[in-house]
CSV table of C-alpha atoms in Angstrom, one decimal:
chain,number,residue,atom,x,y,z
A,1,TYR,CA,8.5,7.4,-9.3
A,2,THR,CA,12.0,6.5,-7.9
A,3,ALA,CA,13.2,4.3,-5.1
A,4,ASP,CA,14.0,7.3,-2.9
A,5,GLN,CA,10.6,8.9,-3.1
A,6,TRP,CA,9.2,7.7,0.2
A,7,ILE,CA,12.5,8.6,1.8
A,8,ARG,CA,12.4,12.1,0.4
A,9,LEU,CA,8.8,12.5,1.6
A,10,GLY,CA,9.7,11.7,5.2
A,11,ALA,CA,8.9,8.0,5.7
A,12,VAL,CA,12.3,7.0,7.2
A,13,THR,CA,12.3,10.0,9.5
A,14,THR,CA,8.8,9.1,10.8
A,15,VAL,CA,9.8,5.4,11.2
A,16,GLU,CA,12.9,6.3,13.2
A,17,HIS,CA,10.9,8.6,15.4
A,18,LEU,CA,8.2,6.0,16.1
A,19,ILE,CA,10.7,3.3,17.0
A,20,SER,CA,13.1,5.5,19.0
A,21,THR,CA,10.3,6.9,21.1
A,22,GLY,CA,8.7,3.5,21.7
A,23,GLU,CA,5.5,4.4,19.9
A,24,SER,CA,6.0,1.4,17.6
A,25,ILE,CA,7.6,-1.9,17.7
A,26,PRO,CA,10.6,-2.1,15.3
A,27,PHE,CA,9.8,-2.9,11.7
A,28,ILE,CA,11.5,-3.1,8.4
A,29,ILE,CA,10.3,-1.0,5.5
A,30,ILE,CA,11.2,-1.8,1.9
A,31,PHE,CA,11.1,0.6,-1.0
A,32,PRO,CA,11.1,-1.5,-4.3
A,33,ASP,CA,11.5,0.5,-7.4
A,34,ASP,CA,9.2,-0.3,-10.4
A,35,ARG,CA,11.8,1.1,-12.8
A,36,TYR,CA,9.3,0.8,-15.6
A,37,TRP,CA,6.8,3.1,-13.9
A,38,ASN,CA,6.2,5.0,-17.2
A,39,GLN,CA,5.5,1.9,-19.2
A,40,PRO,CA,2.2,-0.1,-19.4
A,41,SER,CA,1.7,-2.2,-16.3
A,42,GLY,CA,2.7,-5.8,-16.7
A,43,THR,CA,3.2,-8.8,-14.4
A,44,GLY,CA,6.9,-8.5,-14.0
A,45,PHE,CA,7.1,-6.1,-11.1
A,46,GLY,CA,4.4,-7.9,-9.1
A,47,GLN,CA,5.9,-11.3,-9.7
A,48,ARG,CA,9.3,-10.1,-8.6
A,49,VAL,CA,7.8,-8.7,-5.4
A,50,VAL,CA,6.0,-11.9,-4.5
A,51,ASN,CA,8.3,-14.5,-5.8
A,52,ASP,CA,11.7,-12.9,-5.3
A,53,LEU,CA,11.7,-9.9,-3.0
A,54,ILE,CA,9.6,-11.2,-0.1
A,55,PRO,CA,11.3,-14.5,0.1
A,56,HIS,CA,14.7,-12.7,0.0
A,57,ILE,CA,13.7,-10.4,2.8
A,58,ASP,CA,12.4,-13.3,4.9
A,59,GLU,CA,15.6,-15.3,4.4
A,60,THR,CA,18.0,-12.4,5.0
A,61,TYR,CA,16.4,-10.5,7.9
A,62,ARG,CA,14.7,-11.4,11.2
A,63,THR,CA,11.1,-11.1,10.0
A,64,LEU,CA,7.8,-12.5,11.2
A,65,PRO,CA,6.8,-14.2,7.9
A,66,ASP,CA,3.1,-14.0,8.7
A,67,PRO,CA,0.6,-11.9,6.8
A,68,ARG,CA,-0.5,-10.3,10.2
A,69,PHE,CA,2.9,-8.6,10.2
A,70,ARG,CA,3.2,-7.6,6.6
A,71,ALA,CA,1.7,-4.7,4.8
A,72,ILE,CA,1.9,-3.4,1.3
A,73,GLY,CA,1.2,0.2,0.3
A,74,GLY,CA,2.1,2.7,-2.3
A,75,LEU,CA,1.6,6.1,-3.8
A,76,SER,CA,-0.1,6.5,-7.2
A,77,ARG,CA,1.1,3.6,-9.4
A,78,GLY,CA,2.6,2.0,-6.3
A,79,ALA,CA,-0.9,2.0,-4.8
A,80,GLY,CA,-2.1,0.3,-8.0
A,81,TRP,CA,0.4,-2.4,-7.3
A,82,ALA,CA,-0.6,-2.5,-3.6
A,83,LEU,CA,-4.2,-2.9,-4.6
A,84,GLN,CA,-3.4,-5.8,-7.0
A,85,LEU,CA,-0.9,-7.6,-4.8
A,86,GLY,CA,-2.7,-7.0,-1.5
A,87,LEU,CA,-6.1,-8.3,-2.7
A,88,SER,CA,-4.8,-11.1,-4.9
A,89,HIS,CA,-2.3,-12.4,-2.2
A,90,PRO,CA,-4.1,-12.3,1.2
A,91,GLU,CA,-1.8,-15.1,2.3
A,92,LEU,CA,1.0,-12.5,2.2
A,93,PHE,CA,-0.5,-9.2,3.4
A,94,SER,CA,-3.0,-8.1,6.1
A,95,SER,CA,-2.8,-4.4,5.6
A,96,ILE,CA,-3.0,-2.4,2.4
A,97,GLY,CA,-2.3,1.4,2.0
A,98,LEU,CA,-3.7,3.0,-1.1
A,99,HIS,CA,-2.5,6.6,-1.3
A,100,SER,CA,-3.7,8.5,-4.4
A,101,LEU,CA,-4.5,5.1,-6.0
A,102,ALA,CA,-3.9,4.9,-9.7
A,103,VAL,CA,-5.9,1.8,-10.6
A,104,PHE,CA,-4.5,-0.2,-13.5
A,105,GLN,CA,-7.1,-0.5,-16.2
A,106,LYS,CA,-7.0,-4.3,-16.3
A,107,ASP,CA,-7.4,-4.5,-12.6
A,108,ALA,CA,-10.6,-2.4,-12.2
A,109,SER,CA,-12.8,-5.3,-13.3
A,110,LYS,CA,-11.0,-7.8,-11.0
A,111,VAL,CA,-11.4,-6.1,-7.6
A,112,ASP,CA,-14.8,-7.8,-7.0
A,113,ASP,CA,-13.4,-11.3,-7.8
A,114,TRP,CA,-10.3,-10.7,-5.6
A,115,ILE,CA,-12.5,-9.7,-2.6
A,116,ILE,CA,-14.9,-12.7,-3.1
A,117,LYS,CA,-11.9,-15.1,-3.0
A,118,ILE,CA,-10.5,-13.8,0.3
A,119,PRO,CA,-11.8,-15.8,3.2
A,120,PRO,CA,-13.6,-13.3,5.6
A,121,ALA,CA,-11.1,-14.1,8.4
A,122,SER,CA,-8.3,-13.0,6.0
A,123,HIS,CA,-9.9,-9.7,4.9
A,124,PRO,CA,-7.2,-7.0,5.0
A,125,GLN,CA,-7.2,-3.7,6.8
A,126,ILE,CA,-7.2,-0.9,4.2
A,127,PHE,CA,-6.3,2.8,4.3
A,128,MET,CA,-7.4,4.9,1.3
A,129,ASP,CA,-6.8,8.6,0.8
A,130,ILE,CA,-6.8,11.0,-2.1
A,131,GLY,CA,-6.9,14.7,-2.7
A,132,ASP,CA,-10.1,16.4,-3.9
A,133,ALA,CA,-8.3,17.8,-7.0
A,134,ASP,CA,-6.6,14.5,-7.9
A,135,LYS,CA,-7.2,13.3,-11.5
A,136,GLU,CA,-7.7,9.7,-10.1
A,137,LEU,CA,-10.6,10.7,-7.8
A,138,VAL,CA,-13.4,9.1,-9.8
A,139,SER,CA,-11.7,5.7,-10.1
A,140,VAL,CA,-10.7,5.8,-6.4
A,141,GLN,CA,-14.3,6.5,-5.4
A,142,GLN,CA,-15.4,3.6,-7.5
A,143,ILE,CA,-13.0,1.3,-5.7
A,144,GLU,CA,-14.1,2.7,-2.4
A,145,SER,CA,-17.7,1.9,-3.2
A,146,ILE,CA,-16.8,-1.7,-4.1
A,147,PHE,CA,-15.1,-2.0,-0.7
A,148,THR,CA,-18.3,-0.6,0.9
A,149,GLU,CA,-20.5,-2.9,-1.1
A,150,PHE,CA,-18.5,-6.0,0.0
A,151,ASP,CA,-18.4,-4.7,3.6
A,152,LEU,CA,-14.6,-4.7,3.4
A,153,SER,CA,-13.3,-2.8,6.4
A,154,HIS,CA,-11.4,0.3,5.2
A,155,GLU,CA,-10.5,3.9,6.3
A,156,TRP,CA,-11.5,6.4,3.6
A,157,HIS,CA,-10.0,9.9,3.6
A,158,LEU,CA,-10.8,12.6,1.1
A,159,TYR,CA,-8.4,15.5,1.7
A,160,SER,CA,-7.7,18.8,0.0
A,161,GLY,CA,-5.0,18.4,-2.5
A,162,ASP,CA,-3.7,17.0,-5.8
A,163,HIS,CA,-1.7,14.1,-7.1
A,164,THR,CA,1.6,15.6,-6.0
A,165,GLU,CA,4.6,15.0,-3.7
A,166,GLU,CA,3.5,18.0,-1.7
A,167,TYR,CA,0.2,16.2,-0.9
A,168,TRP,CA,1.9,12.9,0.0
A,169,SER,CA,4.6,14.7,2.1
A,170,ALA,CA,1.8,16.4,4.1
A,171,HIS,CA,0.3,13.0,4.9
A,172,MET,CA,3.4,10.8,5.2
A,173,GLU,CA,3.4,10.7,9.0
A,174,GLU,CA,-0.2,9.7,9.0
A,175,TYR,CA,0.5,6.8,6.5
A,176,ILE,CA,3.5,5.5,8.5
A,177,ARG,CA,1.6,5.7,11.8
A,178,TRP,CA,-1.3,3.8,10.3
A,179,TYR,CA,1.0,0.9,9.1
A,180,ALA,CA,2.8,0.8,12.5
A,181,GLU,CA,-0.6,0.8,14.4
A,182,GLN,CA,-1.6,-2.4,12.6
A,183,TRP,CA,1.4,-4.3,14.1
A,184,ASN,CA,1.3,-2.6,17.5
A,185,ASN,CA,-2.3,-4.0,17.9
A,186,GLN,CA,-1.2,-7.6,17.3
């Protein structure tokens, strides 16, 4: 949607709470904006994230440039990007959050190949959730069954709800806690 969507939905408030209470180690969260979200998906956004944004963040901030300490996640189309980039770049990400995943048509047939190419020791941790009234439910269930077929470790949550900000807002704390937990366990 827009670059401030995660912020409006409570992500920053949750991050600040987890860090200030000591429930999580400090971490950086980046909200890149796919300003062409209503256009057909192309390679531009993903290439900018991998080739420009991540190197810029690692050069500019005190990061741990290791996939064990980097996650990618998104809502809807953002989850589509997270699926694509997370599975096709295991050298960059160890955790993938797929919240109300909107699978890009061209990516649906590639998921198997991406998983096969990932060395077992580099398999990511995955969190998937969707509302039971979400228009993307059938395609998300197909992706979840592929993960199960390939024995790819993942959390799968089917909640009551639709493809809306109200749904995501209700689960934002759970999402942020899941990401933070991945790093706290390192």
